[in-house]
Short mmCIF file of C-alpha atoms and ligand atoms in Angstrom, two decimals:
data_model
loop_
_atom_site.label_atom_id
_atom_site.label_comp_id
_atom_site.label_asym_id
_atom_site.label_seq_id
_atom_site.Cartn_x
_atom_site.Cartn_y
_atom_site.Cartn_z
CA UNK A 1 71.73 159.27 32.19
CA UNK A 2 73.46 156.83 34.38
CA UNK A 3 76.63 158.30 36.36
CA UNK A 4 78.56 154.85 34.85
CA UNK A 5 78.05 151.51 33.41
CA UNK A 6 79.39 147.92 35.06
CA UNK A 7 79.44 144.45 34.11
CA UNK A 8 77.52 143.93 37.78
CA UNK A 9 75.97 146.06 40.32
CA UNK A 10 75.79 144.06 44.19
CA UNK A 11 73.40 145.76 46.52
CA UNK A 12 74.41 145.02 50.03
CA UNK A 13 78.11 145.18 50.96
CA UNK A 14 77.94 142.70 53.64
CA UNK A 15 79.09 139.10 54.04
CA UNK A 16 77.06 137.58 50.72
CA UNK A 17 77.91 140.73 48.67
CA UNK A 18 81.61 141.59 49.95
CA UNK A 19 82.24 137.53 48.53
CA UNK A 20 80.11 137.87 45.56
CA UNK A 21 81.95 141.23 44.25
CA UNK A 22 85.49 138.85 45.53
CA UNK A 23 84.56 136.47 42.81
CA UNK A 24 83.24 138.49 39.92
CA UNK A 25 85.97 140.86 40.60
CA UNK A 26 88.70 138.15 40.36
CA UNK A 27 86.63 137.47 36.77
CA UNK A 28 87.60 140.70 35.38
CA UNK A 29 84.17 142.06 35.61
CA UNK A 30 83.42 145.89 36.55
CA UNK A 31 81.45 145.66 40.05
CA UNK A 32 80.31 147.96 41.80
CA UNK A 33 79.04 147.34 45.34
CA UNK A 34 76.53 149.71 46.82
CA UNK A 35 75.14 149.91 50.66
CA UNK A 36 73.20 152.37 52.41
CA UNK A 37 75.51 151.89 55.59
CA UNK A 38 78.71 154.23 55.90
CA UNK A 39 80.18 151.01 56.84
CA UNK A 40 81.25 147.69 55.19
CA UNK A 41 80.28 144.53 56.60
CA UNK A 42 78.69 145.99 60.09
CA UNK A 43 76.86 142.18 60.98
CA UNK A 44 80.55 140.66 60.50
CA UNK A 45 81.98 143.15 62.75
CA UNK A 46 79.70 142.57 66.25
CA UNK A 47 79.48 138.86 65.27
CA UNK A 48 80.81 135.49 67.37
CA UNK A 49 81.05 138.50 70.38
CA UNK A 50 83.23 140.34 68.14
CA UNK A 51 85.52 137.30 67.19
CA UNK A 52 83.01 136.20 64.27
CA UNK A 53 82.55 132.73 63.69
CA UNK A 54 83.17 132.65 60.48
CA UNK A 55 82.70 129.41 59.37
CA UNK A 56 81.96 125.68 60.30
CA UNK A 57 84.42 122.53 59.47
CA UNK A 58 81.03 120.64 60.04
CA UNK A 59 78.96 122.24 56.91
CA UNK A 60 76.18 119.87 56.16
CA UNK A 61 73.23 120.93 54.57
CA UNK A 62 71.06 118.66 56.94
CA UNK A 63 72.37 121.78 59.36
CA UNK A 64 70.37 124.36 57.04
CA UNK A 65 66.62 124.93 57.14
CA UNK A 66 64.62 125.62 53.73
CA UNK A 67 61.37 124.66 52.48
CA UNK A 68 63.48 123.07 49.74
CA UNK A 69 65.97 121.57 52.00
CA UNK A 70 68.05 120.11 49.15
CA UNK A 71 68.84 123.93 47.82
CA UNK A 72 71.87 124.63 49.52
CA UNK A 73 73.33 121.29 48.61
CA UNK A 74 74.78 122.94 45.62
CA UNK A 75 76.47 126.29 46.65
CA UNK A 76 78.13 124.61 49.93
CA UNK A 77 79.52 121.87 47.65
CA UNK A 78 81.60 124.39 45.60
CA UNK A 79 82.35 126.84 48.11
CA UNK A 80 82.99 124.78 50.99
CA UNK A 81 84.59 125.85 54.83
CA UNK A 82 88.00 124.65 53.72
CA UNK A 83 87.89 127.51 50.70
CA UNK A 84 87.53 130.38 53.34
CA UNK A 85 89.93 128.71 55.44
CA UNK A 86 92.27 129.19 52.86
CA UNK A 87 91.62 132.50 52.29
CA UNK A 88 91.89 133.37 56.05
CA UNK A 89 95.35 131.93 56.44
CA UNK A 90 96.38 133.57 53.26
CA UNK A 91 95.96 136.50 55.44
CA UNK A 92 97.96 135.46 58.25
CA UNK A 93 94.77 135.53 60.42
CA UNK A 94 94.86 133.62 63.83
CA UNK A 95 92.10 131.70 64.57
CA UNK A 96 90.26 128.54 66.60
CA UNK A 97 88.34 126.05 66.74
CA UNK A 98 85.90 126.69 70.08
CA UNK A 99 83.58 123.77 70.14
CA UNK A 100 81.82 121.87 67.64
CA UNK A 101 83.75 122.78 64.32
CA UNK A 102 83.41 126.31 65.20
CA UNK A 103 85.80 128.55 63.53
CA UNK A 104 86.63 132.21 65.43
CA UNK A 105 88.99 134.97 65.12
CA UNK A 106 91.81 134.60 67.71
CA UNK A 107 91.68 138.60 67.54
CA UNK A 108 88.76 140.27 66.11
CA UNK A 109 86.14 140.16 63.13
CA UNK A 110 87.88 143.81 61.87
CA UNK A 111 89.90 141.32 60.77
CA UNK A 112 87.80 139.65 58.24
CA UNK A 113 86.11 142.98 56.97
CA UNK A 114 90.00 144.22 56.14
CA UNK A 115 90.75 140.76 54.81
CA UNK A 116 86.98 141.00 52.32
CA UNK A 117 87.99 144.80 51.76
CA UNK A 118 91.52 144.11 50.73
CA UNK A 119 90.53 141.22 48.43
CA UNK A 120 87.54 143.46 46.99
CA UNK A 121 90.70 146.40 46.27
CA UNK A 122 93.11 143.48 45.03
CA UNK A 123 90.02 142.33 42.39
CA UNK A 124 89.28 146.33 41.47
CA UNK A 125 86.01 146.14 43.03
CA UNK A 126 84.24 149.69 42.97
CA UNK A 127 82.74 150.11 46.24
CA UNK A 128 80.17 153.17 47.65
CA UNK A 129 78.74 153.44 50.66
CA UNK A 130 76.12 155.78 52.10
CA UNK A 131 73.89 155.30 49.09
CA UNK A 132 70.65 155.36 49.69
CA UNK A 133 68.61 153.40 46.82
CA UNK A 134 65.34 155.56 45.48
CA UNK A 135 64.78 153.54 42.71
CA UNK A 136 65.49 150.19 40.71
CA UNK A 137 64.17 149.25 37.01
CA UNK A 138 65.31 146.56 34.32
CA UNK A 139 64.62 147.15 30.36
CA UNK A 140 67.98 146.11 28.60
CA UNK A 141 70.05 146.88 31.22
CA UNK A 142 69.76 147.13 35.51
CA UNK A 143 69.04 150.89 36.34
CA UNK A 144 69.87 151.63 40.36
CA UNK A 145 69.16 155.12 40.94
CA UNK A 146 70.19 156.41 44.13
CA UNK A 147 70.10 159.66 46.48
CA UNK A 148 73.78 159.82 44.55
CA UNK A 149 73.32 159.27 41.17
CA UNK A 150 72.28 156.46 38.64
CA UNK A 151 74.14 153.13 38.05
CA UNK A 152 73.60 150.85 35.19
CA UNK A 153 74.53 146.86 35.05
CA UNK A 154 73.69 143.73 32.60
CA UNK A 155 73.39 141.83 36.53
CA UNK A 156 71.75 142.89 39.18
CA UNK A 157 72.65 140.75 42.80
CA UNK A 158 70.23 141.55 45.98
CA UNK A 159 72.72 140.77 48.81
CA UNK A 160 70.83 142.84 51.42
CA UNK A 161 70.18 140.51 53.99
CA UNK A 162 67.15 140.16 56.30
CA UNK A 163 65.12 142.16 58.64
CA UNK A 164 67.24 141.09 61.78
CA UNK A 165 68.84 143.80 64.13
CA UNK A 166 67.10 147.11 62.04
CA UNK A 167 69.24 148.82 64.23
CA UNK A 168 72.72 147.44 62.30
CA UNK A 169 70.56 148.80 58.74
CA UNK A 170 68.67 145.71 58.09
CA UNK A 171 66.04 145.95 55.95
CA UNK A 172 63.49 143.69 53.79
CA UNK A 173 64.84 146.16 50.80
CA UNK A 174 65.96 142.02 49.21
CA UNK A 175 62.30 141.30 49.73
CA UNK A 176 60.63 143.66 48.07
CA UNK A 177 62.76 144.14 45.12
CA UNK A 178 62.91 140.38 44.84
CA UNK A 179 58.54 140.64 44.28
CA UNK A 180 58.74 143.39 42.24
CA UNK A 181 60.47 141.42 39.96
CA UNK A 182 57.73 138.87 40.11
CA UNK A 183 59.89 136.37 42.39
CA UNK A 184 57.70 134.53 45.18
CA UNK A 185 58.12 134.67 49.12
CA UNK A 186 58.05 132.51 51.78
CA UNK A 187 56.72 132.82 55.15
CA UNK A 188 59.86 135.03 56.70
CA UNK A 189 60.01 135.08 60.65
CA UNK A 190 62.38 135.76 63.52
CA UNK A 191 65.50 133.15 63.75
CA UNK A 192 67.83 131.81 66.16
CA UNK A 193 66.18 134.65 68.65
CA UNK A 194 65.16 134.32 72.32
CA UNK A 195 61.70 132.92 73.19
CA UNK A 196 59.28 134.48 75.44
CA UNK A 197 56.77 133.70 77.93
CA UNK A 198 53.51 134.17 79.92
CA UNK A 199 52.07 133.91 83.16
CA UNK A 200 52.79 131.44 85.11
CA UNK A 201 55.96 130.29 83.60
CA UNK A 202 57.36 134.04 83.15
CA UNK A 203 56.48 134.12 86.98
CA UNK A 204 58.37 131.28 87.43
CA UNK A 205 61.75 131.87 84.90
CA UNK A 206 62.07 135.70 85.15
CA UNK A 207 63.28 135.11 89.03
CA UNK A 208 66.62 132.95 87.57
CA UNK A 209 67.49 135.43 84.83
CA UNK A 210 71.36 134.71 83.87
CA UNK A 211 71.09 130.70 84.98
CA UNK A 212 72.34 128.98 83.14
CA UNK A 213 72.63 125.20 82.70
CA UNK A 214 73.38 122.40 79.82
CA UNK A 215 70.41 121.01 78.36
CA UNK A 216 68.49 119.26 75.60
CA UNK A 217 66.09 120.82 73.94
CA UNK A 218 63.33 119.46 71.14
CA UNK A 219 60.60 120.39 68.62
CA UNK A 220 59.37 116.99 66.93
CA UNK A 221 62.71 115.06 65.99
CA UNK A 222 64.83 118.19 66.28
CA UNK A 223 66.69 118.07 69.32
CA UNK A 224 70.20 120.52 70.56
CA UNK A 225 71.97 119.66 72.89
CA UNK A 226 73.27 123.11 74.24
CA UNK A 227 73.26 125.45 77.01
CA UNK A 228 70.30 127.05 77.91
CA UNK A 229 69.81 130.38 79.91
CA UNK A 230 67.04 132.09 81.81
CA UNK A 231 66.31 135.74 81.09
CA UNK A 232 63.85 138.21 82.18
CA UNK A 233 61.44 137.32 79.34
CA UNK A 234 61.52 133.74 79.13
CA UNK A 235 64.63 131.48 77.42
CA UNK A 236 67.64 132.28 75.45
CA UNK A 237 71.29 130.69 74.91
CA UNK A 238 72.34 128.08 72.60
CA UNK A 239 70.10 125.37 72.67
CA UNK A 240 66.90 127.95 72.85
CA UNK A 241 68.43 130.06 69.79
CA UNK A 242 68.94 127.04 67.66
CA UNK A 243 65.34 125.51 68.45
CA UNK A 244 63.62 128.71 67.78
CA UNK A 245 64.40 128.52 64.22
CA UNK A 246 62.09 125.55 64.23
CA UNK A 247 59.39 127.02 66.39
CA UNK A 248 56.17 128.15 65.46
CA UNK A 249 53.63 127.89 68.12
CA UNK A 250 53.44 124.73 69.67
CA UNK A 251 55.37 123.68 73.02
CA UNK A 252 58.86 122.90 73.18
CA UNK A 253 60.27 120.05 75.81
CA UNK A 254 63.51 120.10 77.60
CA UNK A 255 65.56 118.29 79.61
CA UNK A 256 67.39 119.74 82.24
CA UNK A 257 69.94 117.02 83.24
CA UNK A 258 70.65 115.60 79.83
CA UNK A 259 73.23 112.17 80.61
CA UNK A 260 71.49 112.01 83.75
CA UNK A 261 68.88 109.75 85.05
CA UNK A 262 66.84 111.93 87.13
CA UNK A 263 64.62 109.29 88.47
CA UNK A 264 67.26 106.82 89.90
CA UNK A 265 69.33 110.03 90.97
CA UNK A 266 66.26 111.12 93.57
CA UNK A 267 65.61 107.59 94.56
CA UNK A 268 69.43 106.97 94.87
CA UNK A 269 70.02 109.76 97.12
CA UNK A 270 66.68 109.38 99.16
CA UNK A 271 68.22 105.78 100.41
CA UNK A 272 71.79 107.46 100.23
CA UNK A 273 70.81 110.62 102.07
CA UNK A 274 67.51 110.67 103.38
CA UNK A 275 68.06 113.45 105.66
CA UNK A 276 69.15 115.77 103.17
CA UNK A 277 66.61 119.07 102.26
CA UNK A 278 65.34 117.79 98.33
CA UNK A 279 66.87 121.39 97.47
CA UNK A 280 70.46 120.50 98.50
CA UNK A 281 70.36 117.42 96.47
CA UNK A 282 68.88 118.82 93.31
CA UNK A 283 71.56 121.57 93.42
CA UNK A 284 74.48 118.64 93.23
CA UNK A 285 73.21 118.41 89.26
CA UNK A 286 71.63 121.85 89.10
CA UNK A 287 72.61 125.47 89.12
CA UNK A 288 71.72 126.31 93.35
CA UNK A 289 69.05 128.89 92.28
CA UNK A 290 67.09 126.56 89.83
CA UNK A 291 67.47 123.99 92.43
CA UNK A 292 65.77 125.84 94.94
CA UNK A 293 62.79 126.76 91.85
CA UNK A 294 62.51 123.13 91.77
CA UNK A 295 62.70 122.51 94.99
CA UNK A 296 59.24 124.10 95.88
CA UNK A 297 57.03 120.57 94.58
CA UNK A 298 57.43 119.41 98.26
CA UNK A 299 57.56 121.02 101.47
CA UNK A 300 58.78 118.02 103.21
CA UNK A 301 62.18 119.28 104.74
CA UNK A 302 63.88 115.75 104.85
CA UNK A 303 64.23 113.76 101.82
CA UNK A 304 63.06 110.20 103.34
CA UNK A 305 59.28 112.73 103.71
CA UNK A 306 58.94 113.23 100.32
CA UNK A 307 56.57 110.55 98.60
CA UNK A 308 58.30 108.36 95.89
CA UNK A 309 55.56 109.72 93.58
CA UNK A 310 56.01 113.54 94.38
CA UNK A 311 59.66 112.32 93.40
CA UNK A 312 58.39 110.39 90.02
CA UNK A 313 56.29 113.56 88.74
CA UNK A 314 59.88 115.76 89.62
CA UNK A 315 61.96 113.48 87.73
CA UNK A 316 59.19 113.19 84.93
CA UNK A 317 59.79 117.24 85.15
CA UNK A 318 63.48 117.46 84.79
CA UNK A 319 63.80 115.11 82.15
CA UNK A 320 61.36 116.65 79.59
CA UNK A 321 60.24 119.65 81.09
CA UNK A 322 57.06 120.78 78.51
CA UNK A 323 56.51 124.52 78.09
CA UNK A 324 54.76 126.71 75.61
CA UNK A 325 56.62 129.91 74.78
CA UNK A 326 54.46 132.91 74.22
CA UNK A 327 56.13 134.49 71.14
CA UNK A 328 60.00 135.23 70.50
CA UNK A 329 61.89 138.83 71.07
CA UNK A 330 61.80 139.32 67.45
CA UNK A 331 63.80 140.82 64.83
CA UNK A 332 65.27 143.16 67.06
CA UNK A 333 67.45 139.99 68.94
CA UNK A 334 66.89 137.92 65.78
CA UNK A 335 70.36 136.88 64.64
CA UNK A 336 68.89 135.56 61.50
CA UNK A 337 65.41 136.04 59.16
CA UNK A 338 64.18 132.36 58.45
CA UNK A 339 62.61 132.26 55.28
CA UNK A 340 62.85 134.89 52.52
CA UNK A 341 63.08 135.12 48.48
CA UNK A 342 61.25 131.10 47.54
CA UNK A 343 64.09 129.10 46.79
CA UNK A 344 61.90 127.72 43.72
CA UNK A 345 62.43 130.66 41.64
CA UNK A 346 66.06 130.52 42.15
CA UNK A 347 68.92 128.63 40.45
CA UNK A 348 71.13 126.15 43.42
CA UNK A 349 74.26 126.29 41.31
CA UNK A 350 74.26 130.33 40.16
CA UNK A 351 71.44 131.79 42.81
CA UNK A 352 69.95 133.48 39.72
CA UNK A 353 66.53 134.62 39.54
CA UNK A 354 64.42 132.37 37.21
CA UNK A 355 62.55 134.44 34.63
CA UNK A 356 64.87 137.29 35.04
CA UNK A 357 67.61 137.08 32.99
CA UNK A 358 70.72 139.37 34.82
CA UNK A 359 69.01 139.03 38.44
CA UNK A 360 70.82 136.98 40.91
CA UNK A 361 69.97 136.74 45.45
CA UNK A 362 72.70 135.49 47.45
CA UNK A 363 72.73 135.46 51.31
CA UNK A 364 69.98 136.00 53.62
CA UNK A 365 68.10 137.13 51.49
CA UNK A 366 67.21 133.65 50.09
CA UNK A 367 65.17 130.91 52.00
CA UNK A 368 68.07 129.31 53.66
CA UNK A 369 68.84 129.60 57.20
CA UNK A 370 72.02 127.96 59.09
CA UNK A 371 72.40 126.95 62.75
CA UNK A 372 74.31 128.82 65.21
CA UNK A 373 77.95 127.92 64.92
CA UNK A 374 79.04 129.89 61.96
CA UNK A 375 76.98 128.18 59.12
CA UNK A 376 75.31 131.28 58.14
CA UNK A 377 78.54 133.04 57.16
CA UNK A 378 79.23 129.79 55.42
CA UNK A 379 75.57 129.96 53.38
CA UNK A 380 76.92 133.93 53.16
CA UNK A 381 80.35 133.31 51.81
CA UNK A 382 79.20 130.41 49.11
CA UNK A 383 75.77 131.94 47.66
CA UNK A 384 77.92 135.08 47.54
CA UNK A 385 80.68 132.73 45.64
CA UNK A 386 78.48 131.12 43.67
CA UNK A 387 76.48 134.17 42.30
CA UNK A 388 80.15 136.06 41.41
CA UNK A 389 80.82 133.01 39.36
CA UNK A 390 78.42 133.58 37.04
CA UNK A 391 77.71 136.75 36.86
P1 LIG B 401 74.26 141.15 55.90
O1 LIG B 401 73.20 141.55 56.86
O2 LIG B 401 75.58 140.72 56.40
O3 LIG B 401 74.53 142.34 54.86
C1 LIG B 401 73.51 143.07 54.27
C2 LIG B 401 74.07 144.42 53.84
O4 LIG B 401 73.06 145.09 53.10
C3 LIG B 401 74.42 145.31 55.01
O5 LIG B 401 75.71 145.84 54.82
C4 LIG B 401 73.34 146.39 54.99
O6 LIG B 401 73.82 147.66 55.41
C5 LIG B 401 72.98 146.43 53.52
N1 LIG B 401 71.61 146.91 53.26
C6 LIG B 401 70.46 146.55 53.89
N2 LIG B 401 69.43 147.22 53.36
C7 LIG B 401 69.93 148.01 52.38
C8 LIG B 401 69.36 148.92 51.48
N3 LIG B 401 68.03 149.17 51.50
N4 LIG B 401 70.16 149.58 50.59
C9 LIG B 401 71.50 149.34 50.58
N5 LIG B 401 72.11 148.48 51.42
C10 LIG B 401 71.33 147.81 52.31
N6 LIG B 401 76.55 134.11 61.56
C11 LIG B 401 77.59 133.27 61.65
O7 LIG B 401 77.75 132.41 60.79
N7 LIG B 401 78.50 133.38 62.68
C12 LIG B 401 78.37 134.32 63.67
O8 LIG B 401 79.24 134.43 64.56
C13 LIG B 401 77.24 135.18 63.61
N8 LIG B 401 77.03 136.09 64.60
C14 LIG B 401 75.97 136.96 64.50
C15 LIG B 401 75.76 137.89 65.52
C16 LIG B 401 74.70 138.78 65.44
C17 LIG B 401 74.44 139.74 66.56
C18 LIG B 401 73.86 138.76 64.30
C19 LIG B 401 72.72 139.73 64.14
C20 LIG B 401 74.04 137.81 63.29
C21 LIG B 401 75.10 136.91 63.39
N9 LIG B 401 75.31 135.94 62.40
C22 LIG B 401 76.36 135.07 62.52
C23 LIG B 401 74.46 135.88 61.19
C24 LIG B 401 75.19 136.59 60.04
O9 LIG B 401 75.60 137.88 60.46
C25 LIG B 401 74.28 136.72 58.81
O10 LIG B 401 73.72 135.47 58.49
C26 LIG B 401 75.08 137.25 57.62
O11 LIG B 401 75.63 138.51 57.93
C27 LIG B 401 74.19 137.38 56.38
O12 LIG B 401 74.96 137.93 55.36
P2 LIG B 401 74.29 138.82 54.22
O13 LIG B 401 75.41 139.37 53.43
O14 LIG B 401 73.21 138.07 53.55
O15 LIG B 401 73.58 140.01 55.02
#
């Protein structure tokens, strides 16, 4: 027999599921939210560096990659940055904007879990944690049996994110109960993670681990404009994070002094300074270290000896420097899973599971993966909205 009955049981008490219970909670339903963690809201917590960016004043869905790019379109029209804005200085929360209509903390993202905790109490949310789900089965009614006890609900919401950071208590638990209940994947890879490579290019980066320099970076007609840093194993920092959630396998081109026209800078300074060591004068755009990398394409110590075509292929170099990256670092520096349950057996305006009548994925979970910059929360915080409303 089931320990109790609710209106709605919300598997995964993190950013989707804390907002989701919010809403159906202010509805008057009976929620209960369940996670295996012994800890609410654990992503929120070591997110934005412990400031989480919680949101974007930019939300766009052209910012948000799907294979149905139009499906967010919906949920971030009726739940939009301005609503959790609201809520946040309901709270008396302090907070910024740090660059490009991102929204932090100006103390810490403890203060976001208390706010999402307090609002949960305030809507008489049950919540549990440290309950480990065994087992999960629909005839009239949602059964959730866990290493606690069985829980019954007429909706069922799979707010369990992705499989980034397993260490945090990620899991693809969304996944698989999403195709046991006969709902389709996509392809689900590594997001907005660190890319990796081989030979002689990891030969070549590994030596200027923690440069770092702004940059342009592009796959196709997807370009960021971002900092970029070396690391031990290849690339990482802004721009490389938010291209990698567009990279599969092919070669990725970057330019190392975006604004900058490299080739009339060399030729410039070989009439202006022909005396100079080509290293010196690189480093007057570029961090000293990568300058000196760079520097290596001529041994000519004086500027005026290096050929204007040594100089051409340079500048060719710096503006769209071509590279293939070996693989990524995976889920385990992942800050995001692209991909997940297909948005085509989902509803945009209620996230509920076509065919299933009672099942609803929010979050993560769901094919629909934000930039860097706080539009994940944002996808987070209106799926989760969106789903409470109509539970
Ligand atoms: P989320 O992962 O938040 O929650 C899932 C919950 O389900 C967790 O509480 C987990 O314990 C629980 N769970 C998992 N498996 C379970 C199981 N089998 N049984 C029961 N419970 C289970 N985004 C952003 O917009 N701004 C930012 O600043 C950052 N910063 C950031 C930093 C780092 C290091 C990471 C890894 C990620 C970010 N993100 C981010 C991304 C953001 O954290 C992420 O998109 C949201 O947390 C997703 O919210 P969800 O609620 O879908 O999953």
């Amino acid at each position: 027999m089931p320990k109790r009955e609710y209106d709605v049981i919300i598997l995964g008490a993190g950013a989707a599921g804390l907002m989701c219970a919010i809403s159906a909670g202010q509805r008057g339903r009976r929620v209960l939210l369940l996670d295996h963690a012994a800890e609410a809201g654990a992503k929120i917590l070591i997110s934005g560096g412990g400031r989480c960016n919680f949101t974007n004043t930019g939300t766009v869905p052209e910012r948000f990659l799907s294979d149905n790019p139009h499906f967010c379109r919906s949920a971030l029209s009726r739940y939009q940055p301005a609503d959790f804005v609201a809520m946040v200085r309901r709270h008396g929360i302090g907070f910024h904007e740090k660059t490009l209509g991102q929204l932090f903390c100006d103390g810490s993202a403890r203060q976001i879990v208390a706010m999402l905790l307090a609002e949960c109490a305030a809507a008489g949310v049950e919540l549990r944690l440290g309950h480990r789900v065994t087992d999960l089965a629909r005839s009239e009614v949602f059964r959730v049996e866990t290493d606690q006890g069985a829980f019954a609900a007429g909706s069922l919401v799979l707010a369990t994110g992705g499989l980034s950071i397993p260490k945090l208590g990620a899991t693809g638990f969304a996944h698989d109960a999403a195709r046991r209940f006969g709902l389709r994947l996509t392809d689900i890879r590594p997001g907005l993670v660190p890319l990796t490579f081989a030979d002689d290019l990891l030969a070549l980066m590994r030596p200027l681990s923690g440069v770092s320099l702004n940059s342009e970076v592009t796959i196709g007609r997807q370009t960021f404009r971002e900092a970029m840093l070396f690391t031990h194993r290849g690339l990482s920092g802004p721009a490389i994070l938010q291209i990698s959630s567009y990279w599969r396998q092919g070669p990725i081109a970057m330019k190392l002094l975006p604004g900058i026209d490299a080739a009339a800078f060399l030729l410039d300074r070989k009439r202006t300074r022909p005396k100079a060591a080509l290293g010196s004068v690189l480093a007057e755009v570029l961090p000293a270290r990568l300058a000196a990398a760079f520097a290596v394409e001529s041994d000519a110590v004086r500027l005026a000896d290096v050929p204007d075509r040594v100089l051409a292929a340079l500048a060719a170099r710096l503006s769209a420097w071509v590279v293939r990256p070996s693989g990524t670092e995976g889920y385990a520096k992942a800050e995001v899973t692209r991909g997940g349950v297909d948005t085509r057996d989902l509803s945009s305006r209620t996230l509920a599971a076509a065919g299933v009548p009672g099942l609803f994925v929010i979050g993560e979970a769901v094919d629909v993966t934000g930039w860097l910059g706080g539009y994940n929360f944002q996808w987070a915080w209106a799926s989760g909205w969106c789903a409470g409303e109509a539970v």
